[in-house]
CSV table of C-alpha atoms in Angstrom, one decimal:
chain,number,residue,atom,x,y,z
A,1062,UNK,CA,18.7,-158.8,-73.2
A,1063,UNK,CA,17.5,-155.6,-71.4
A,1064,UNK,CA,17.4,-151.9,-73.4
A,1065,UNK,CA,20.9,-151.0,-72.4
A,1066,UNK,CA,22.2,-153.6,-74.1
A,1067,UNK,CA,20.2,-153.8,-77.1
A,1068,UNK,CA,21.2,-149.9,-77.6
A,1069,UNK,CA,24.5,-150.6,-77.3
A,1070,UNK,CA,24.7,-153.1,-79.9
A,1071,UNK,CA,22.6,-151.1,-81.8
A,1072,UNK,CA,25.4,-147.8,-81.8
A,1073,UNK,CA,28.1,-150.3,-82.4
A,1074,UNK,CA,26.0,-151.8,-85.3
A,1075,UNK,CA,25.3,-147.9,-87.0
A,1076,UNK,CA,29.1,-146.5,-86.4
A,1077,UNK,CA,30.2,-148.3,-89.8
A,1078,UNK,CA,27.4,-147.1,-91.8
A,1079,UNK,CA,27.2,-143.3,-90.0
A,1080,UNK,CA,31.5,-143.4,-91.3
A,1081,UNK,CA,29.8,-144.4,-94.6
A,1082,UNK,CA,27.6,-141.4,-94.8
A,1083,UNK,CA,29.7,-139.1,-93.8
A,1084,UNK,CA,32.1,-140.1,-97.0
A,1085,UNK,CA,28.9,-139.7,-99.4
A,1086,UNK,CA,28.0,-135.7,-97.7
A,1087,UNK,CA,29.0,-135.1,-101.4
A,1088,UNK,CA,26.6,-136.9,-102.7
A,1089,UNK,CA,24.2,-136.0,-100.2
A,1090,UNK,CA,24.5,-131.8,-100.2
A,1091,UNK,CA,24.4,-132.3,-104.2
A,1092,UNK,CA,20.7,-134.0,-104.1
A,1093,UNK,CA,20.0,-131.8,-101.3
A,1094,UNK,CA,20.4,-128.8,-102.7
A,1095,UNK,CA,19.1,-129.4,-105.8
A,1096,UNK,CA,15.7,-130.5,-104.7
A,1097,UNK,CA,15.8,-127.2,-102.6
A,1098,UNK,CA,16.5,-124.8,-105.3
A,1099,UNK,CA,13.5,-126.3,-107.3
A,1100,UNK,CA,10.9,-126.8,-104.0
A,1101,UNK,CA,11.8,-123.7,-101.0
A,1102,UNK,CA,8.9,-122.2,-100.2
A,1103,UNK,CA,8.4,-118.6,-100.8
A,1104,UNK,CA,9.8,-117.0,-97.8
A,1105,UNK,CA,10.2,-113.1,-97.1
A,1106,UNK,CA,13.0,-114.0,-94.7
A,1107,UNK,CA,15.0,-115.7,-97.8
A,1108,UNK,CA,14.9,-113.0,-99.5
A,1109,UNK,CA,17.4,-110.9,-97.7
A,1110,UNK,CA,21.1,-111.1,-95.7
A,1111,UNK,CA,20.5,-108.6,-93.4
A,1112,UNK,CA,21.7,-110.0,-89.9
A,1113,UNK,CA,18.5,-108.4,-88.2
A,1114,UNK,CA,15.6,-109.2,-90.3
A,1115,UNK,CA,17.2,-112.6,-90.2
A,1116,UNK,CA,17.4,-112.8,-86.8
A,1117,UNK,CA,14.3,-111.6,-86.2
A,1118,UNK,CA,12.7,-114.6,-88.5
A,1119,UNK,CA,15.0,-117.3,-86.3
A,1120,UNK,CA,13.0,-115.4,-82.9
A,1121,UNK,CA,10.0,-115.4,-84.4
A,1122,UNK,CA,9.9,-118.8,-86.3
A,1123,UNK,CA,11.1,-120.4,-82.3
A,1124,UNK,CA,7.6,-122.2,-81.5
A,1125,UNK,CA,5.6,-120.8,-84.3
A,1126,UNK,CA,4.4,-121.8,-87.4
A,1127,UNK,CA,5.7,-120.3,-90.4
A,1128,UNK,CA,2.7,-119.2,-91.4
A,1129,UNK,CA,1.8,-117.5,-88.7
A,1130,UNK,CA,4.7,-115.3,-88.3
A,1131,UNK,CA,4.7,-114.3,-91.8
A,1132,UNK,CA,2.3,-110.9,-91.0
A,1133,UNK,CA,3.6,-110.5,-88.0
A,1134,UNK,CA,7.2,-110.3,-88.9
A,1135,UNK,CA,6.5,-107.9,-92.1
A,1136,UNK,CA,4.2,-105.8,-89.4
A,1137,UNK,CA,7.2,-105.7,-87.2
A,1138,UNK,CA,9.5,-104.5,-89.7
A,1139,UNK,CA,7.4,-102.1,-90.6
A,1140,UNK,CA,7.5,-100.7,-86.9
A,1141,UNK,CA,11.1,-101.6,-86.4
A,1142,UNK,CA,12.8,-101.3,-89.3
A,1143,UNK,CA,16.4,-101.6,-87.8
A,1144,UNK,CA,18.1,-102.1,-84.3
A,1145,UNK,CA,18.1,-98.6,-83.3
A,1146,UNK,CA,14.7,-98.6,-83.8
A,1147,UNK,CA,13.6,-101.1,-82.1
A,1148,UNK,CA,16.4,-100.5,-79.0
A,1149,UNK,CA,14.7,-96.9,-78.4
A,1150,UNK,CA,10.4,-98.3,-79.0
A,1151,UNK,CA,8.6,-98.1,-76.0
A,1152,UNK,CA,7.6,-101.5,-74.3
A,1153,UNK,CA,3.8,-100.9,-75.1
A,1154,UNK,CA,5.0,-100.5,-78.9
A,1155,UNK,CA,6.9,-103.4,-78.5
A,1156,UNK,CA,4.4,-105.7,-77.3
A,1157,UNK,CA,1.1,-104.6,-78.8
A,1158,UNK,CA,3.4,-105.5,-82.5
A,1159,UNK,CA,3.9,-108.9,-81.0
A,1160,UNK,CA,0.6,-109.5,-79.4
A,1161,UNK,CA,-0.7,-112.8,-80.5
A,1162,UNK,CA,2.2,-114.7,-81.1
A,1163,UNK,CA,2.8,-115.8,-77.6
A,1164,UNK,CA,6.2,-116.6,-75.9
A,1165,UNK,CA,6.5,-112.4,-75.0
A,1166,UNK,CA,9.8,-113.1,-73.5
A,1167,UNK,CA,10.9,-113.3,-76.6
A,1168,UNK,CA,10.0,-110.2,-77.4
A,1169,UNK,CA,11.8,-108.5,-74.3
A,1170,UNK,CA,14.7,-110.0,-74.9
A,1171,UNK,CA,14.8,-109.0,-78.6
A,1172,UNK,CA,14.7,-105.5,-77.3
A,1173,UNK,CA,17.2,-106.5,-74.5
A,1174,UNK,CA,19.6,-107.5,-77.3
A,1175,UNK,CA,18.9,-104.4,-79.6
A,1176,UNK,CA,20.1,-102.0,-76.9
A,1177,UNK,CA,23.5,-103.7,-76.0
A,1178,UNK,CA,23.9,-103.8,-80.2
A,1179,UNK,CA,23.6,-100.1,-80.2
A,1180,UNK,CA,25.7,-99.7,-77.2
A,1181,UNK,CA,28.3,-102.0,-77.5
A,1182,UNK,CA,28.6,-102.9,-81.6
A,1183,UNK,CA,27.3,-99.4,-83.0
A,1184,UNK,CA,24.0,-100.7,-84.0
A,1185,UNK,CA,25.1,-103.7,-86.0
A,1186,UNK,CA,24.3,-107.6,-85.4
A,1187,UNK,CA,28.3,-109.1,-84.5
A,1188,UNK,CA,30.0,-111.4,-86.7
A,1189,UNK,CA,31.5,-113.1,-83.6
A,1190,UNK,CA,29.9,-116.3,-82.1
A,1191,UNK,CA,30.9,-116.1,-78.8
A,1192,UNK,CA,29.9,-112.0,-78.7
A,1193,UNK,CA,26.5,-113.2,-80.5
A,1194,UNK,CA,26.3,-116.0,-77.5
A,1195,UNK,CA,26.5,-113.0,-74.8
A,1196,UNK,CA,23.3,-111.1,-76.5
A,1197,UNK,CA,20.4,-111.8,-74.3
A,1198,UNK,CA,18.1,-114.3,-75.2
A,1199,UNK,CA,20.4,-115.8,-77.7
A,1200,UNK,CA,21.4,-119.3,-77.7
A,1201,UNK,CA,23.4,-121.4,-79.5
A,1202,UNK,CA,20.6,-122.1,-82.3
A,1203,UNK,CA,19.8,-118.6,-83.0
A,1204,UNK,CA,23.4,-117.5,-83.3
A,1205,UNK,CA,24.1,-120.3,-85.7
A,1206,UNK,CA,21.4,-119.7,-87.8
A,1207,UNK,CA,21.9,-115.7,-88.3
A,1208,UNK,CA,25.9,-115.9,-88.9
A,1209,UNK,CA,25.4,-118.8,-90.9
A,1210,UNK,CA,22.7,-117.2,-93.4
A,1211,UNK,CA,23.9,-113.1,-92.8
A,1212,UNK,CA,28.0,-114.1,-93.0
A,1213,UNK,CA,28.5,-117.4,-94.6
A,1214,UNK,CA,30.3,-118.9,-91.4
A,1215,UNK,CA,30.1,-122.8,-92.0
A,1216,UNK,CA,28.1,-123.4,-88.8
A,1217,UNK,CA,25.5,-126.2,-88.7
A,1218,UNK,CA,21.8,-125.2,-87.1
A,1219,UNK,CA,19.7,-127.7,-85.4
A,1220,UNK,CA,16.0,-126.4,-85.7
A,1221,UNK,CA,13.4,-129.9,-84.3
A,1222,UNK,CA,13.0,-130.3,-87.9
A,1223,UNK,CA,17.0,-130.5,-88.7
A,1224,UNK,CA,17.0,-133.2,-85.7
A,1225,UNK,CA,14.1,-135.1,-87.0
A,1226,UNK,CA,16.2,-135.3,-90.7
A,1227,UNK,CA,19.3,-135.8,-88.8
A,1228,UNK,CA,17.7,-138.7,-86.4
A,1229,UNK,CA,16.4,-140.8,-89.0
A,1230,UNK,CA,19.1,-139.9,-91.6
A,1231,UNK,CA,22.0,-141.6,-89.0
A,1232,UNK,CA,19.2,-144.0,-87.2
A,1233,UNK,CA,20.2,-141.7,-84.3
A,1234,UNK,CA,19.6,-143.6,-80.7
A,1235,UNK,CA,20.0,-141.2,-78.7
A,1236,UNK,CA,17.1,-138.2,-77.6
A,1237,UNK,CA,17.6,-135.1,-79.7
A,1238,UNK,CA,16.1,-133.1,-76.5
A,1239,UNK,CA,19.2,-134.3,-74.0
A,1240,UNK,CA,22.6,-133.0,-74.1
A,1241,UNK,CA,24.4,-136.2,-75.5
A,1242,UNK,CA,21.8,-136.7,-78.1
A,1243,UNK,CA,22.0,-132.4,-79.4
A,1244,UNK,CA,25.7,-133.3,-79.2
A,1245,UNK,CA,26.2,-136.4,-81.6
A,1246,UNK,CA,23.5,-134.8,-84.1
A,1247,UNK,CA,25.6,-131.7,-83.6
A,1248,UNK,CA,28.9,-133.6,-84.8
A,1249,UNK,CA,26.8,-135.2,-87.4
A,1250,UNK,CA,25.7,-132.2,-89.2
A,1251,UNK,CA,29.2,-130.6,-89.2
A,1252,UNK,CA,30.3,-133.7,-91.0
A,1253,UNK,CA,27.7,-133.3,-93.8
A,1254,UNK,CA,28.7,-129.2,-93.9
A,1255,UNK,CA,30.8,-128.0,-96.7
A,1256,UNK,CA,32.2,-124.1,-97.1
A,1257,UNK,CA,30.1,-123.7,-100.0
A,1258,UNK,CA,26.7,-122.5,-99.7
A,1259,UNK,CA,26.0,-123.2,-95.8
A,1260,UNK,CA,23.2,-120.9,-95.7
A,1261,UNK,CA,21.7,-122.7,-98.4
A,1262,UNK,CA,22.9,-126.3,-96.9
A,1263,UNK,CA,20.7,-125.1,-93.4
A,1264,UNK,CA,17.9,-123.6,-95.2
A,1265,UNK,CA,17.7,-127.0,-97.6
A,1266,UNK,CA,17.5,-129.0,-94.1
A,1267,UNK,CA,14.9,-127.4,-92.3
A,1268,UNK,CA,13.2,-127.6,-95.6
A,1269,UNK,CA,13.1,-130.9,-95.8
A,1270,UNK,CA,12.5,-131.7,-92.4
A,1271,UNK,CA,9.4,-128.9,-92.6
A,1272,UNK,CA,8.0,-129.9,-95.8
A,1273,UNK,CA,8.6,-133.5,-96.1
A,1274,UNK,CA,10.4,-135.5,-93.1
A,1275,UNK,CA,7.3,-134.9,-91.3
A,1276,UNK,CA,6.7,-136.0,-87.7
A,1277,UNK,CA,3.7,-138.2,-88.4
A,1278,UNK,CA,3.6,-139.1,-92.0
A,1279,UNK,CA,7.0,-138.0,-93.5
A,1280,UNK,CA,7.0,-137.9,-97.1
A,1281,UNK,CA,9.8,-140.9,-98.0
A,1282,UNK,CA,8.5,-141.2,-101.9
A,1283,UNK,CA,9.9,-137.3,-102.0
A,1284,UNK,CA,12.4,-137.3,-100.5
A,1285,UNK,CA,15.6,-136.5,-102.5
A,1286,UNK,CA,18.4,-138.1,-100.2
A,1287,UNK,CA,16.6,-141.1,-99.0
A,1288,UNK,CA,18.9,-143.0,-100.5
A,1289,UNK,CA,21.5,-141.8,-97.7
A,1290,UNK,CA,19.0,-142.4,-94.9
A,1291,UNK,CA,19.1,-145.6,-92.6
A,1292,UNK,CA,15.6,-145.4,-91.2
A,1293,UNK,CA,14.0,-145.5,-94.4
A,1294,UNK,CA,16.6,-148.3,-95.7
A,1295,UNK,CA,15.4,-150.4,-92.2
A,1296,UNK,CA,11.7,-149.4,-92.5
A,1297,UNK,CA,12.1,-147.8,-89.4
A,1298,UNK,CA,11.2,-143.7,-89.8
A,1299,UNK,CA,8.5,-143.7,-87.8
A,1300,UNK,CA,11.0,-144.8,-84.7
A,1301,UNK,CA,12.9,-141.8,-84.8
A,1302,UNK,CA,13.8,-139.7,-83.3
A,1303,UNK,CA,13.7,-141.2,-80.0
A,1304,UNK,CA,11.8,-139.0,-77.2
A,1305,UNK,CA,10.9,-139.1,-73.6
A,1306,UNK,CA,7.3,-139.4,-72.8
A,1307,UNK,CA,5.3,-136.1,-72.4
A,1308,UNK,CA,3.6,-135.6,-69.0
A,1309,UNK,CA,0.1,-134.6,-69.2
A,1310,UNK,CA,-1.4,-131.3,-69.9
A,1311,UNK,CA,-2.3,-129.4,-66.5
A,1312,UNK,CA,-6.4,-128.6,-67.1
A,1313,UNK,CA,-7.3,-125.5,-64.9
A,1314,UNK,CA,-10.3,-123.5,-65.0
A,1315,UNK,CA,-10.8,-119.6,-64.8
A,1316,UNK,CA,-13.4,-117.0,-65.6
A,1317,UNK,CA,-13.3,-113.7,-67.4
A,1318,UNK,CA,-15.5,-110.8,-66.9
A,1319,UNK,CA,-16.4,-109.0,-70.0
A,1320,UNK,CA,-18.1,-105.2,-68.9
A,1321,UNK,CA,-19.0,-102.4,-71.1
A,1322,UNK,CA,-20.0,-99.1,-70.4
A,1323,UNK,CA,-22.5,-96.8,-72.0
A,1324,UNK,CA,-20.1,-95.6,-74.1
A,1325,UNK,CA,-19.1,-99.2,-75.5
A,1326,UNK,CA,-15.9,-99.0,-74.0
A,1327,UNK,CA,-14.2,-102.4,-72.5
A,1328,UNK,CA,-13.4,-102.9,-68.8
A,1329,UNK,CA,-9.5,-104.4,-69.1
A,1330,UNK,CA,-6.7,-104.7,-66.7
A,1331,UNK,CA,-2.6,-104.3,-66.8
A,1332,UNK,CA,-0.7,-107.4,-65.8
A,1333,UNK,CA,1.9,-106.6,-63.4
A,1334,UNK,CA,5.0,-106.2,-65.2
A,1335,UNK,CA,6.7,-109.0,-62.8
A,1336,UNK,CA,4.0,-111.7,-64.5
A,1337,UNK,CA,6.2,-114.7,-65.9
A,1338,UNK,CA,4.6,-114.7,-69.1
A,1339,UNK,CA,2.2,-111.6,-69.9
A,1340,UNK,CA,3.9,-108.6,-67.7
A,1341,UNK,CA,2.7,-105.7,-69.5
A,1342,UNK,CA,-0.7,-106.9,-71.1
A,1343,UNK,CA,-3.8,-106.2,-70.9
A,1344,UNK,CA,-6.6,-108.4,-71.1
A,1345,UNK,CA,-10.6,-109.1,-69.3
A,1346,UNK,CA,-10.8,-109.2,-64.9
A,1347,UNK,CA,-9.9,-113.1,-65.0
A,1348,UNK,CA,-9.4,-115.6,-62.1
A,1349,UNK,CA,-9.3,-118.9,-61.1
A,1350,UNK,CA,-12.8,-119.9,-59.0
A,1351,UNK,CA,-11.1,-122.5,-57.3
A,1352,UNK,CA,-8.5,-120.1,-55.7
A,1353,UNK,CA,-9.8,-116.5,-55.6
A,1354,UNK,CA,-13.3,-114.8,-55.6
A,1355,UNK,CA,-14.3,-112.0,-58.3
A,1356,UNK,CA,-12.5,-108.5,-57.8
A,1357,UNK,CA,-14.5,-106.1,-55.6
A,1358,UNK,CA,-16.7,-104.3,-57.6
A,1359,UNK,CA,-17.2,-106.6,-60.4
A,1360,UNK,CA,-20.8,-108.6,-60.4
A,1361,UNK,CA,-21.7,-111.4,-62.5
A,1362,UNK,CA,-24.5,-111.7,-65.3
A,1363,UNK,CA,-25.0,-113.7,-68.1
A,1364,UNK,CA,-22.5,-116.7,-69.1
A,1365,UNK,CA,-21.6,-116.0,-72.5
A,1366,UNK,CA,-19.6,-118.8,-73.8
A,1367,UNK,CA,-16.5,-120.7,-73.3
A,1368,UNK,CA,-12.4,-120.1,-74.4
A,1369,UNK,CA,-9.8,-122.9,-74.8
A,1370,UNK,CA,-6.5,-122.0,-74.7
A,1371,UNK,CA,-3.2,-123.3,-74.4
A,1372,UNK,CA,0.1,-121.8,-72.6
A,1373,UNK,CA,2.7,-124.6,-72.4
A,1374,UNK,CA,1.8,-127.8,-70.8
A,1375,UNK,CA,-1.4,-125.9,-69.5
A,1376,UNK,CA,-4.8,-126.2,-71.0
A,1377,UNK,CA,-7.2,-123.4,-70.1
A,1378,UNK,CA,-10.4,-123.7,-70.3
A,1379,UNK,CA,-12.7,-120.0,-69.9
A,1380,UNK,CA,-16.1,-119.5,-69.0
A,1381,UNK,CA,-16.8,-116.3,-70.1
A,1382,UNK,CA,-19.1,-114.0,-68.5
A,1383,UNK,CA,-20.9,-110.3,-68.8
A,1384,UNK,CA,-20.3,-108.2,-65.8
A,1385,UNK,CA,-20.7,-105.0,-64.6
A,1386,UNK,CA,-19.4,-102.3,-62.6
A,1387,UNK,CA,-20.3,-101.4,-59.2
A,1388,UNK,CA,-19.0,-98.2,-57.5
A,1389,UNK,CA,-16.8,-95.3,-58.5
A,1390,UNK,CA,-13.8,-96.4,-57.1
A,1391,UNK,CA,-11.5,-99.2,-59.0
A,1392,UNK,CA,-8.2,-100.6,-59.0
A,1393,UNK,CA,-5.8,-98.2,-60.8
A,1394,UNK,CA,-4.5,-101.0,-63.0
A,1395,UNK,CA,-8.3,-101.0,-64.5
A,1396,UNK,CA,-9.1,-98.8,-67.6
A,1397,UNK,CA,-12.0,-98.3,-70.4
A,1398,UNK,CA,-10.8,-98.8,-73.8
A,1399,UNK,CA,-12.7,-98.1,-76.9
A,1400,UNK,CA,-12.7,-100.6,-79.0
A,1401,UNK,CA,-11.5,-98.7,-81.6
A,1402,UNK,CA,-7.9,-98.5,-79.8
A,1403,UNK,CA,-7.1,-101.9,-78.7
A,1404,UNK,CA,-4.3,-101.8,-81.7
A,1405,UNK,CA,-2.5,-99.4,-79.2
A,1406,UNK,CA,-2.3,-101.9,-76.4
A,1407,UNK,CA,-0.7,-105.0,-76.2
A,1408,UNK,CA,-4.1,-107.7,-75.5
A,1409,UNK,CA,-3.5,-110.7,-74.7
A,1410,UNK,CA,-4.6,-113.6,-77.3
A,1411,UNK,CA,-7.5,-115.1,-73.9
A,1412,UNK,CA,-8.9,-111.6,-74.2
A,1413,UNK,CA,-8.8,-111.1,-78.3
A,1414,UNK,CA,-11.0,-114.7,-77.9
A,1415,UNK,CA,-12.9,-113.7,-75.6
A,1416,UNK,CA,-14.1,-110.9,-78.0
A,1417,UNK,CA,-14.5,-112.6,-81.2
A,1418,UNK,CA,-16.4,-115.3,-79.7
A,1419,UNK,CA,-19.1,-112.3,-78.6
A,1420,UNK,CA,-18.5,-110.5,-81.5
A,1421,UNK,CA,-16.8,-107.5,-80.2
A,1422,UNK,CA,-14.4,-105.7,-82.4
């Protein structure tokens, strides 16, 4: 019997128990939400219904852990307290508050979607999906999530830990990341919605899929509805949910140039705005030997230690060098910055590694 078959017989098999299921959602929000209004974590984005600082938490939390973003998003409230605010902040402001978090697109579009707020909805987050949908940067996900949690609008929001619960909760056999597979685990949470509470109902499901359905070694002896769950009944968890392989990480290999001048000042350059992922930021003279030589005007010294870092599915790996200057000329994009100001620039994370690994700060 090849695989097509055997999933096949498999979806025929599950379609009786996924009806039974969806008869117990009763049952199922009741445990649910009781185990999450004795075990959320202490979130600052919980504690508020304000359509912006909520979706500003759903941007931030996209690819990040929670803890992580916890500083930055108080920092960036701070800054940009409201939409207007953060519509009219300069793009420096914008992105020295979110350096370090990575994914700066995010940023942009944040501020993208500010501006047509204050143009188009007089400052205020819409209560419309599809006018939500047309924000830039705003998918389906994130436009869930805020009307969901700001309004109350019964709308289901699949996070990769809400799939994960959902996968294993139906015995899903289908891949969460394809269209088909968001789809049916789309349908299935809608069935398991109720009117009441659906902020809560979302929160309590990434909970559970953050805190206990883990990836690697979910938490089944806590988990409050695993009596309603058809991997654990089968023994099965750990199959689901189904995934394509990953390719392998891309290694490449650069080196930075780290150059003082008498006054302690750092040598760093602007990324061209047009850069896919860091237009804007600043960071250390850095290339890739195997493709380009060192800037004119910069000469090599001392190797002073090595930088991993990650962007994606590529794994950088940088040798980090001292340098120094030659000539009066230089590239306009170059500039000496006291350390003592880097908090007014947006530096990219390579760079901030860079100078904690030679203690420079």
């Amino acid at each position: 019997m090849d695989d097509k078959t055997k999933c096949a017989k498999n979806r025929r098999r599950e379609l009786p128990l996924q009806k039974l299921l969806r008869q117990d959602s009763a049952y199922f929000r009741r445990r649910l939400l009781r185990w999450y209004n004795l075990d959320r974590r202490d979130l600052p984005w919980r504690k508020t219904a304000d359509p912006y600082r909520i979706w500003i938490s759903e941007v931030m939390l996209q690819q990040t852990r929670v803890q992580a973003v916890i500083p930055y998003y108080e920092n960036f409230l701070r800054h940009f307290p409201d939409v207007k605010k953060l519509a009219r902040a300069s793009e420096t402001e914008l992105l020295s508050c979110w350096s370090g978090l990575g994914y700066y697109s995010r940023a942009r579009n944040l501020q993208r979607a500010a501006r047509v707020m204050v143009r188009e909805h007089g400052g205020r987050f819409p209560r419309n999906f599809h006018e939500v949908l047309r924000l830039p940067g705003i998918g389906r996900y994130t436009a869930s999530a805020v009307l969901c949690l700001a309004y109350g609008v019964p709308l289901p929001v699949l996070d990769g830990n809400v799939c994960r619960v959902l996968s294993r909760l139906y015995a899903v056999a289908a891949d969460p990341k394809t269209a088909s597979g968001n789809q049916q685990l789309l349908e299935l949470a809608s069935g398991l919605m109720s009117s009441q509470r659906p902020g809560d109902f979302n929160q309590a499901m990434m909970e559970l899929g953050a805190t206990v359905c883990l990836p690697q070694q979910p938490k089944c002896g806590q988990c409050p509805v695993r009596r309603n769950c058809l991997a654990y009944s089968r023994g099965t968890v750990k199959e689901y949910p189904l995934a394509r392989c990953k390719g392998k990480p891309v290694q490449r290999q650069y080196v930075a140039a780290l150059a003082q001048d008498q006054s302690g000042r750092i040598l760093l350059v602007r990324r061209p705005n047009k850069d896919k992922w860091l237009g804007g930021f600043w960071e250390l003279p850095m290339w890739e030997p195997s493709e380009s030589a060192p800037p004119p005007g910069l000469a090599l010294e001392q190797r002073l230690g090595i930088v991993q870092h990650s962007i994606t599915d590529n794994r950088l790996e940088i040798a980090i060098f001292c340098a120094s200057v030659r000539g009066r000329r230089h590239r306009a994009q170059w500039r000496w910055i006291p350390t003592d100001e880097f908090g007014k620039f947006p530096i990219t994370t390579i760079t901030r590694k860079a100078l904690a690994l030679v203690k420079v700060s």
